[in-house]
């Protein structure tokens, strides 16, 4: 007899898709079409079968959280409102930012019309200048390439209900932090925090310091998962897309690659994947998967085949 000790309930795609049924779909065809503006390759079946049930589930959790805050407000005798933080983790190129933007659109459009802010932890990478000084330019995305203290301060400020919190900005095209630019997180109901490292702990913590995790501040976490060969393929495709898009833009980091032939560019992308992103995945990202409340397991064409939900 085998003992099932997994903390997750497993749903095959059709089973999961049925879970949106008890609530009528609140999106019109037009709204669904506008969601495709997020990503031209996003299929509407994916939104309906996977992301609608997910937003329904999260909506329930948020309502329960609001009730819990009311209890605390009664107990303390003062109003207690803090944003609900949803974390989205997973490999480079798995589709975290696409998932985050779809969830933002769906949670905003839900009848409660909650205000949903989106933040990527890319903004908390050290600028290239610092990475170069430290000799870790080829470790971008690894735990040591992030200003984790700044990120922890950021999530802590959000969670303490501070009305306006600033998030720094990273540009994929410039391949660097944009100096003096930030986005203002202004009193949201929900914050979606997306990045490789949202389920990771602090680095270089000393014994005197308490061990704090970004995920301590996250109310619901999602890990987007896919086989390594698919991730590799998606990474190379996106690299080639960036390269094509950056052709005419001499300020873009990818402009350098535009001089290479397609074959040579593919070789560069393969090397960056193997040497940096795949290593980071195996050493630092994948080991955090089982900390997530929910795992979206993707196959070919970014199609979610199966969903795991923590019991
Ligand atoms: N649901 C989807 N359907 C089709 N294509 C998708 C989907 N999600 C992501 N993609 C494609 O996969 C690639 C990676 O997606 P995305 O940029 O969202 O990944 P990411 O995990 O945020 O990456 P990074 O960690 O580098 O920021 C992109 O080319 C994107 O167009
Ligand atoms: C910015 C990160 C770390 C995460 O989004 C990633 O997209 C990245 O740039 N990794 C470094 C190696 C590379 O892909 O160029």
PDB file of N, CA, C and O in Angstrom, residues 23 43 52 67 97 111 114-115 137 139 191 193 206-207 215 223 228 257 261 264 277 288 291 309:
ATOM      1  N   UNK A  23     -19.685  29.977 -10.559  1.00  0.00           N
ATOM      2  CA  UNK A  23     -19.836  31.426 -10.632  1.00  0.00           C
ATOM      3  C   UNK A  23     -19.949  31.772 -12.113  1.00  0.00           C
ATOM      4  O   UNK A  23     -19.134  31.321 -12.902  1.00  0.00           O
ATOM      5  N   UNK A  43      -3.733  32.052 -25.183  1.00  0.00           N
ATOM      6  CA  UNK A  43      -4.988  31.566 -25.759  1.00  0.00           C
ATOM      7  C   UNK A  43      -6.129  31.846 -24.789  1.00  0.00           C
ATOM      8  O   UNK A  43      -5.959  31.822 -23.566  1.00  0.00           O
ATOM      9  N   UNK A  52      -9.421  31.794 -14.869  1.00  0.00           N
ATOM     10  CA  UNK A  52     -10.692  32.178 -14.228  1.00  0.00           C
ATOM     11  C   UNK A  52     -10.949  31.385 -12.944  1.00  0.00           C
ATOM     12  O   UNK A  52     -11.252  31.982 -11.903  1.00  0.00           O
ATOM     13  N   UNK A  67     -12.405  39.449   6.191  1.00  0.00           N
ATOM     14  CA  UNK A  67     -13.162  39.154   7.421  1.00  0.00           C
ATOM     15  C   UNK A  67     -12.208  39.036   8.607  1.00  0.00           C
ATOM     16  O   UNK A  67     -12.498  39.498   9.716  1.00  0.00           O
ATOM     17  N   UNK A  97       5.500  36.881 -15.687  1.00  0.00           N
ATOM     18  CA  UNK A  97       4.925  38.217 -15.846  1.00  0.00           C
ATOM     19  C   UNK A  97       3.624  38.143 -16.655  1.00  0.00           C
ATOM     20  O   UNK A  97       2.691  38.897 -16.370  1.00  0.00           O
ATOM     21  N   UNK A 111     -16.421  41.434  -9.846  1.00  0.00           N
ATOM     22  CA  UNK A 111     -17.406  42.433  -9.429  1.00  0.00           C
ATOM     23  C   UNK A 111     -16.963  43.337  -8.268  1.00  0.00           C
ATOM     24  O   UNK A 111     -17.389  44.482  -8.179  1.00  0.00           O
ATOM     25  N   UNK A 114     -11.501  45.279  -7.270  1.00  0.00           N
ATOM     26  CA  UNK A 114     -10.386  45.587  -6.368  1.00  0.00           C
ATOM     27  C   UNK A 114      -9.254  46.242  -7.146  1.00  0.00           C
ATOM     28  O   UNK A 114      -9.073  45.991  -8.328  1.00  0.00           O
ATOM     29  N   UNK A 115      -8.489  47.062  -6.422  1.00  0.00           N
ATOM     30  CA  UNK A 115      -7.367  47.759  -7.059  1.00  0.00           C
ATOM     31  C   UNK A 115      -6.129  46.873  -6.959  1.00  0.00           C
ATOM     32  O   UNK A 115      -5.690  46.545  -5.852  1.00  0.00           O
ATOM     33  N   UNK A 137      28.360  39.775 -12.619  1.00  0.00           N
ATOM     34  CA  UNK A 137      27.499  40.098 -13.765  1.00  0.00           C
ATOM     35  C   UNK A 137      26.889  38.825 -14.368  1.00  0.00           C
ATOM     36  O   UNK A 137      25.793  38.850 -14.924  1.00  0.00           O
ATOM     37  N   UNK A 139      25.859  36.401 -12.736  1.00  0.00           N
ATOM     38  CA  UNK A 139      25.005  35.770 -11.716  1.00  0.00           C
ATOM     39  C   UNK A 139      23.682  36.531 -11.589  1.00  0.00           C
ATOM     40  O   UNK A 139      23.018  36.479 -10.545  1.00  0.00           O
ATOM     41  N   UNK A 191      -1.582  43.261  -4.112  1.00  0.00           N
ATOM     42  CA  UNK A 191      -0.310  43.458  -4.810  1.00  0.00           C
ATOM     43  C   UNK A 191       0.132  42.098  -5.349  1.00  0.00           C
ATOM     44  O   UNK A 191       0.187  41.121  -4.603  1.00  0.00           O
ATOM     45  N   UNK A 193       3.225  40.206  -6.638  1.00  0.00           N
ATOM     46  CA  UNK A 193       4.681  40.328  -6.629  1.00  0.00           C
ATOM     47  C   UNK A 193       5.237  39.148  -7.405  1.00  0.00           C
ATOM     48  O   UNK A 193       5.034  37.989  -7.032  1.00  0.00           O
ATOM     49  N   UNK A 206      23.128  36.782   9.317  1.00  0.00           N
ATOM     50  CA  UNK A 206      24.019  36.370  10.405  1.00  0.00           C
ATOM     51  C   UNK A 206      23.165  35.760  11.502  1.00  0.00           C
ATOM     52  O   UNK A 206      21.942  35.873  11.488  1.00  0.00           O
ATOM     53  N   UNK A 207      23.820  35.132  12.449  1.00  0.00           N
ATOM     54  CA  UNK A 207      23.070  34.452  13.512  1.00  0.00           C
ATOM     55  C   UNK A 207      22.259  35.439  14.344  1.00  0.00           C
ATOM     56  O   UNK A 207      21.228  35.095  14.891  1.00  0.00           O
ATOM     57  N   UNK A 215       8.566  35.541   1.430  1.00  0.00           N
ATOM     58  CA  UNK A 215       7.292  34.809   1.445  1.00  0.00           C
ATOM     59  C   UNK A 215       6.548  34.923   2.781  1.00  0.00           C
ATOM     60  O   UNK A 215       5.366  34.611   2.845  1.00  0.00           O
ATOM     61  N   UNK A 223       3.600  28.941  -7.964  1.00  0.00           N
ATOM     62  CA  UNK A 223       4.840  28.606  -8.664  1.00  0.00           C
ATOM     63  C   UNK A 223       4.459  28.144 -10.064  1.00  0.00           C
ATOM     64  O   UNK A 223       3.655  27.218 -10.213  1.00  0.00           O
ATOM     65  N   UNK A 228      12.393  21.437 -18.129  1.00  0.00           N
ATOM     66  CA  UNK A 228      13.563  22.261 -18.421  1.00  0.00           C
ATOM     67  C   UNK A 228      13.768  22.474 -19.936  1.00  0.00           C
ATOM     68  O   UNK A 228      14.166  23.556 -20.362  1.00  0.00           O
ATOM     69  N   UNK A 257      23.671  42.236 -30.063  1.00  0.00           N
ATOM     70  CA  UNK A 257      23.395  40.916 -30.625  1.00  0.00           C
ATOM     71  C   UNK A 257      22.790  40.996 -32.021  1.00  0.00           C
ATOM     72  O   UNK A 257      22.779  40.023 -32.753  1.00  0.00           O
ATOM     73  N   UNK A 261      24.554  36.780 -36.709  1.00  0.00           N
ATOM     74  CA  UNK A 261      23.592  36.039 -37.530  1.00  0.00           C
ATOM     75  C   UNK A 261      22.622  35.328 -36.582  1.00  0.00           C
ATOM     76  O   UNK A 261      22.914  35.177 -35.384  1.00  0.00           O
ATOM     77  N   UNK A 264      24.338  32.469 -34.812  1.00  0.00           N
ATOM     78  CA  UNK A 264      25.256  32.900 -33.747  1.00  0.00           C
ATOM     79  C   UNK A 264      24.472  33.385 -32.525  1.00  0.00           C
ATOM     80  O   UNK A 264      24.825  33.081 -31.391  1.00  0.00           O
ATOM     81  N   UNK A 277      20.851  30.886 -16.435  1.00  0.00           N
ATOM     82  CA  UNK A 277      19.456  30.691 -16.015  1.00  0.00           C
ATOM     83  C   UNK A 277      19.127  29.260 -15.600  1.00  0.00           C
ATOM     84  O   UNK A 277      18.381  29.044 -14.648  1.00  0.00           O
ATOM     85  N   UNK A 288      12.502  25.879  -4.323  1.00  0.00           N
ATOM     86  CA  UNK A 288      11.470  26.608  -3.558  1.00  0.00           C
ATOM     87  C   UNK A 288      10.052  26.229  -4.003  1.00  0.00           C
ATOM     88  O   UNK A 288       9.075  26.735  -3.461  1.00  0.00           O
ATOM     89  N   UNK A 291       7.211  25.252  -1.658  1.00  0.00           N
ATOM     90  CA  UNK A 291       6.730  26.227  -0.663  1.00  0.00           C
ATOM     91  C   UNK A 291       5.464  26.915  -1.144  1.00  0.00           C
ATOM     92  O   UNK A 291       4.806  27.625  -0.381  1.00  0.00           O
ATOM     93  N   UNK A 309      -2.850  22.135  -5.707  1.00  0.00           N
ATOM     94  CA  UNK A 309      -3.284  23.110  -4.702  1.00  0.00           C
ATOM     95  C   UNK A 309      -2.994  22.546  -3.313  1.00  0.00           C
ATOM     96  O   UNK A 309      -3.375  21.407  -3.003  1.00  0.00           O
TER      97      UNK A 309
END
